[in-house]
Coordinates of N, CA and C in Angstrom, one line a residue:
X1 N 3.3 17.7 -23.0 CA 2.1 16.9 -22.8 C 1.7 16.9 -21.6
X2 N 0.0 17.5 -21.4 CA -0.7 17.5 -20.2 C -0.7 15.9 -19.5
X3 N -0.4 15.7 -18.1 CA -0.5 14.4 -17.6 C -1.0 14.7 -16.1
X4 N -1.8 13.8 -15.6 CA -1.9 13.5 -14.3 C -1.7 11.9 -14.2
X5 N -0.5 11.9 -13.3 CA -0.1 10.9 -12.9 C -0.6 10.4 -11.0
X6 N -1.4 9.4 -11.2 CA -1.2 8.8 -9.8 C -0.3 7.7 -9.4
X7 N 0.0 8.0 -7.8 CA 0.6 6.8 -7.4 C 0.5 6.9 -6.0
X8 N 1.0 5.3 -5.3 CA 0.8 5.1 -4.0 C -0.3 4.3 -3.7
X9 N -1.2 3.3 -4.5 CA -1.9 2.5 -4.3 C -1.4 1.2 -4.2
X10 N -2.1 0.5 -3.8 CA -1.7 -1.1 -3.4 C -2.6 -1.9 -2.4
X11 N -2.2 -3.0 -2.1 CA -3.0 -3.9 -1.1 C -2.6 -3.3 0.6
X12 N -3.4 -3.2 1.0 CA -3.2 -2.8 2.8 C -4.4 -3.5 3.5
X13 N -4.3 -3.6 4.7 CA -5.1 -4.6 5.6 C -6.1 -3.5 6.5
X14 N -7.1 -3.9 6.5 CA -8.3 -3.0 7.1 C -7.6 -2.4 8.5
X15 N -7.8 -1.2 8.5 CA -7.3 -0.5 9.6 C -6.0 0.0 9.1
X16 N -5.3 0.0 7.8 CA -4.0 0.6 7.5 C -4.5 2.0 7.0
X17 N -3.2 2.1 6.4 CA -3.1 3.6 5.9 C -2.5 3.5 4.2
X18 N -2.8 4.3 3.4 CA -2.2 4.7 2.3 C -2.0 6.3 1.8
X19 N -1.2 6.7 1.3 CA -1.0 8.0 0.6 C -1.1 8.1 -0.6
X20 N -2.0 8.2 -1.4 CA -2.2 8.6 -2.9 C -1.5 9.8 -3.0
X21 N -0.8 10.0 -4.1 CA -0.1 11.2 -5.0 C -0.8 11.6 -6.1
X22 N -1.0 12.8 -6.5 CA -1.1 13.1 -7.9 C -0.3 14.1 -8.5
X23 N 0.5 13.4 -9.4 CA 1.9 14.7 -10.1 C 1.1 15.2 -11.1
X24 N 0.9 16.3 -11.4 CA 0.6 16.9 -12.6 C 1.6 17.6 -13.2
X25 N 1.7 17.5 -14.9 CA 2.9 17.8 -15.6 C 2.1 18.3 -17.1
X26 N 3.0 19.5 -17.5 CA 2.3 20.0 -18.6 C 1.5 21.0 -18.6
X27 N 1.1 21.4 -17.3 CA 0.4 22.5 -17.2 C 0.6 22.9 -15.0
X28 N 0.3 24.3 -15.2 CA 0.2 24.4 -13.4 C -1.1 24.3 -12.7
X29 N -1.1 23.5 -11.6 CA -2.6 23.3 -11.2 C -2.6 24.5 -10.3
X30 N -2.0 25.3 -10.1 CA -2.3 26.6 -9.1 C -4.0 26.8 -9.1
X31 N -4.4 27.3 -10.4 CA -5.5 27.5 -10.2 C -6.8 26.4 -10.6
X32 N -6.3 25.3 -10.4 CA -7.2 24.4 -10.8 C -7.6 23.7 -9.4
X33 N -8.9 23.3 -9.2 CA -9.6 22.6 -8.2 C -8.6 21.0 -8.5
X34 N -8.4 20.4 -7.4 CA -7.9 19.0 -7.6 C -9.1 18.0 -7.1
X35 N -9.3 17.1 -7.4 CA -10.1 16.0 -6.8 C -10.0 14.8 -6.8
X36 N -10.1 13.9 -6.2 CA -10.4 12.4 -6.2 C -11.4 11.8 -6.0
X37 N -11.7 11.1 -7.4 CA -12.8 9.9 -7.4 C -12.2 8.6 -7.6
X38 N -13.2 7.8 -7.1 CA -12.9 6.4 -6.6 C -14.1 5.5 -7.6
X39 N -13.8 4.3 -8.3 CA -14.8 3.6 -9.0 C -14.2 2.5 -8.5
X40 N -15.3 1.5 -7.6 CA -15.6 0.4 -7.5 C -16.1 -0.8 -8.4
X41 N -15.7 -1.9 -8.5 CA -16.3 -2.6 -9.7 C -17.8 -3.1 -9.4
X42 N -18.6 -2.6 -10.4 CA -20.1 -2.8 -10.3 C -20.5 -1.6 -10.0
X43 N -19.9 -0.5 -9.7 CA -20.5 1.0 -9.2 C -20.1 2.1 -9.7
X44 N -21.0 3.2 -9.8 CA -20.6 4.2 -9.9 C -19.4 5.0 -9.6
X45 N -18.8 6.1 -10.3 CA -17.6 6.6 -9.9 C -18.5 7.4 -9.3
X46 N -17.5 7.8 -7.8 CA -17.9 9.0 -6.7 C -17.1 9.7 -6.3
X47 N -17.3 11.0 -6.0 CA -16.3 12.1 -5.7 C -16.1 11.6 -4.3
X48 N -14.8 11.6 -3.8 CA -14.0 11.2 -2.7 C -13.8 12.6 -2.0
X49 N -12.9 13.2 -2.5 CA -12.6 14.3 -1.9 C -12.2 15.7 -2.7
X50 N -12.2 16.9 -2.3 CA -12.0 17.7 -3.4 C -11.2 19.0 -2.9
X51 N -10.2 19.7 -3.5 CA -9.7 20.8 -2.9 C -9.8 21.8 -3.4
X52 N -10.3 23.1 -3.2 CA -10.2 24.3 -4.3 C -8.7 25.0 -4.5
X53 N -8.5 25.8 -5.1 CA -7.2 26.8 -5.5 C -7.1 27.2 -4.2
X54 N -8.1 27.7 -3.5 CA -7.7 28.5 -2.3 C -7.6 27.4 -1.1
X55 N -7.5 26.3 -1.4 CA -7.6 25.6 0.1 C -8.7 24.8 0.7
X56 N -10.1 25.4 0.1 CA -11.1 24.9 0.5 C -11.4 23.1 0.4
X57 N -12.2 22.4 1.1 CA -12.1 20.7 0.9 C -13.2 20.6 1.3
X58 N -13.6 19.4 0.9 CA -14.7 19.1 0.9 C -14.7 17.2 0.6
X59 N -15.5 16.6 1.6 CA -15.6 14.7 1.4 C -16.8 14.5 1.4
X60 N -16.7 13.3 0.8 CA -17.9 12.3 0.7 C -18.0 11.9 2.5
X61 N -19.3 11.8 2.6 CA -19.6 11.2 4.1 C -19.0 10.4 4.7
X62 N -18.8 9.1 3.3 CA -18.1 8.0 3.8 C -16.5 7.8 4.2
X63 N -16.2 9.0 3.7 CA -14.6 9.3 4.2 C -14.1 10.2 5.2
X64 N -15.1 11.0 5.5 CA -15.2 12.0 6.7 C -14.4 11.6 7.9
X65 N -13.3 12.3 8.2 CA -12.5 11.7 9.6 C -11.5 10.9 9.5
X66 N -11.3 10.2 8.1 CA -10.4 9.3 7.8 C -9.6 9.4 6.5
X67 N -10.1 10.5 5.9 CA -9.1 11.0 4.5 C -9.2 12.2 4.9
X68 N -7.6 12.6 4.1 CA -7.4 13.8 4.3 C -6.8 14.3 2.9
X69 N -7.2 15.5 2.3 CA -7.0 15.5 1.0 C -6.2 16.9 1.2
X70 N -4.9 17.3 0.3 CA -3.8 18.7 0.3 C -3.2 18.4 -1.1
X71 N -2.9 19.7 -0.9 CA -2.2 20.1 -2.3 C -0.9 20.6 -2.0
X72 N 0.1 20.3 -2.9 CA 1.7 21.3 -2.8 C 1.6 22.0 -3.9
X73 N 1.5 23.0 -4.1 CA 1.6 24.1 -5.4 C 2.8 23.9 -6.0
X74 N 3.8 23.8 -5.2 CA 5.4 24.1 -5.7 C 5.8 22.8 -6.1
X75 N 5.3 22.0 -5.6 CA 5.5 20.3 -6.3 C 4.5 20.0 -7.6
X76 N 3.3 20.9 -7.6 CA 2.2 20.4 -8.7 C 1.8 19.3 -8.8
X77 N 1.3 19.0 -7.2 CA 0.9 17.3 -6.9 C -0.3 17.9 -5.8
X78 N -1.2 17.0 -5.8 CA -2.0 16.7 -4.7 C -2.0 15.4 -4.0
X79 N -2.3 15.4 -2.6 CA -2.2 14.0 -2.1 C -3.8 13.8 -1.8
X80 N -3.9 12.4 -1.5 CA -5.0 11.9 -0.4 C -4.7 10.8 0.7
X81 N -4.6 11.3 1.6 CA -4.2 10.5 2.6 C -5.2 9.5 3.4
X82 N -5.2 8.3 3.2 CA -6.1 7.4 3.7 C -5.9 6.7 4.9
X83 N -6.5 7.0 6.1 CA -6.6 6.1 7.6 C -7.7 5.3 7.5
X84 N -7.3 4.4 8.5 CA -8.6 3.8 8.8 C -9.0 3.0 7.8
X85 N -8.4 2.6 6.9 CA -9.4 2.1 5.5 C -9.9 0.5 5.9
X86 N -11.2 0.7 5.0 CA -12.1 -0.2 5.4 C -12.3 -1.3 3.8
X87 N -12.7 -2.1 3.9 CA -12.8 -3.1 2.8 C -13.7 -2.5 1.6
X88 N -14.6 -1.5 2.2 CA -15.6 -0.8 1.2 C -14.8 0.2 0.5
X89 N -13.7 0.4 1.2 CA -13.0 1.7 0.3 C -12.1 0.9 -1.0
X90 N -12.2 -0.2 -1.3 CA -11.5 -0.9 -2.2 C -11.9 -0.2 -3.6
X91 N -11.2 0.4 -4.3 CA -11.6 0.6 -5.9 C -10.5 1.1 -6.4
X92 N -10.6 2.0 -7.9 CA -9.7 2.5 -8.8 C -9.9 4.2 -7.9
X93 N -8.6 4.8 -7.5 CA -8.7 6.1 -7.3 C -8.5 6.7 -8.2
X94 N -9.0 7.5 -8.9 CA -8.5 8.7 -10.3 C -8.4 10.3 -9.6
X95 N -7.2 10.9 -9.7 CA -7.2 12.4 -9.8 C -7.9 12.9 -11.0
X96 N -8.4 14.1 -10.5 CA -9.1 15.1 -11.5 C -9.0 16.6 -11.3
X97 N -8.4 17.5 -12.2 CA -7.9 18.8 -12.4 C -8.8 19.4 -12.9
X98 N -9.5 20.3 -12.3 CA -10.5 21.2 -13.1 C -10.5 22.6 -13.1
X99 N -10.6 23.3 -14.4 CA -10.6 25.0 -14.0 C -11.0 25.5 -15.5
X100 N -10.2 26.0 -16.0 CA -10.8 26.3 -17.7 C -10.8 24.9 -18.6
X101 N -10.2 23.7 -18.1 CA -10.0 22.9 -18.8 C -10.2 21.7 -17.6
X102 N -10.7 20.7 -17.8 CA -10.4 19.3 -16.9 C -9.6 18.0 -17.6
X103 N -9.0 17.6 -16.5 CA -8.0 16.7 -17.0 C -8.1 15.5 -16.1
X104 N -7.9 13.8 -16.3 CA -8.1 13.0 -15.6 C -6.7 12.3 -15.8
X105 N -6.6 11.6 -14.8 CA -5.6 10.8 -14.3 C -6.0 9.2 -14.9
X106 N -4.9 8.4 -14.8 CA -5.7 6.8 -15.3 C -6.0 6.3 -14.3
X107 N -5.6 6.3 -13.1 CA -6.2 6.0 -11.8 C -5.0 4.7 -11.1
X108 N -5.4 4.5 -10.1 CA -4.5 3.9 -9.3 C -5.3 3.0 -8.3
X109 N -5.0 1.5 -8.3 CA -5.9 0.5 -8.0 C -5.4 0.4 -6.2
X110 N -6.7 0.7 -5.3 CA -6.3 0.5 -3.5 C -7.1 -0.6 -3.7
X111 N -6.7 -1.7 -2.8 CA -7.3 -2.8 -2.5 C -7.0 -3.0 -0.5
X112 N -8.2 -3.1 -0.1 CA -8.4 -3.3 1.4 C -9.2 -4.4 1.6
X113 N -7.8 -5.4 2.3 CA -8.0 -6.7 2.3 C -7.0 -7.5 3.5
X114 N -8.1 -8.5 4.2 CA -7.0 -9.1 5.1 C -6.5 -10.5 4.3

């Protein structure tokens, strides 16, 4: 069964950090681009960060310098390290894998609030 399972979300104060994980099962993600998207209530889903199979990365302007995407192909997992979190980062964060096929995880809630 193909799955992407996100974890690591939660409630954090402004300025805090969280590390999200996206564990793939049922397929090998080594050839897949891995992406993190987020969707806040009442807003469109947006691409936060992506990493290619070769390790190239891209980020939304709103998170550059604060978020870092990485991958560990041996663990079939992608990560999103989020630092200096702001209330406007509050959203459901979802993992996406794209190559010959496209897979989505169910998402994990991130809430930034004091």
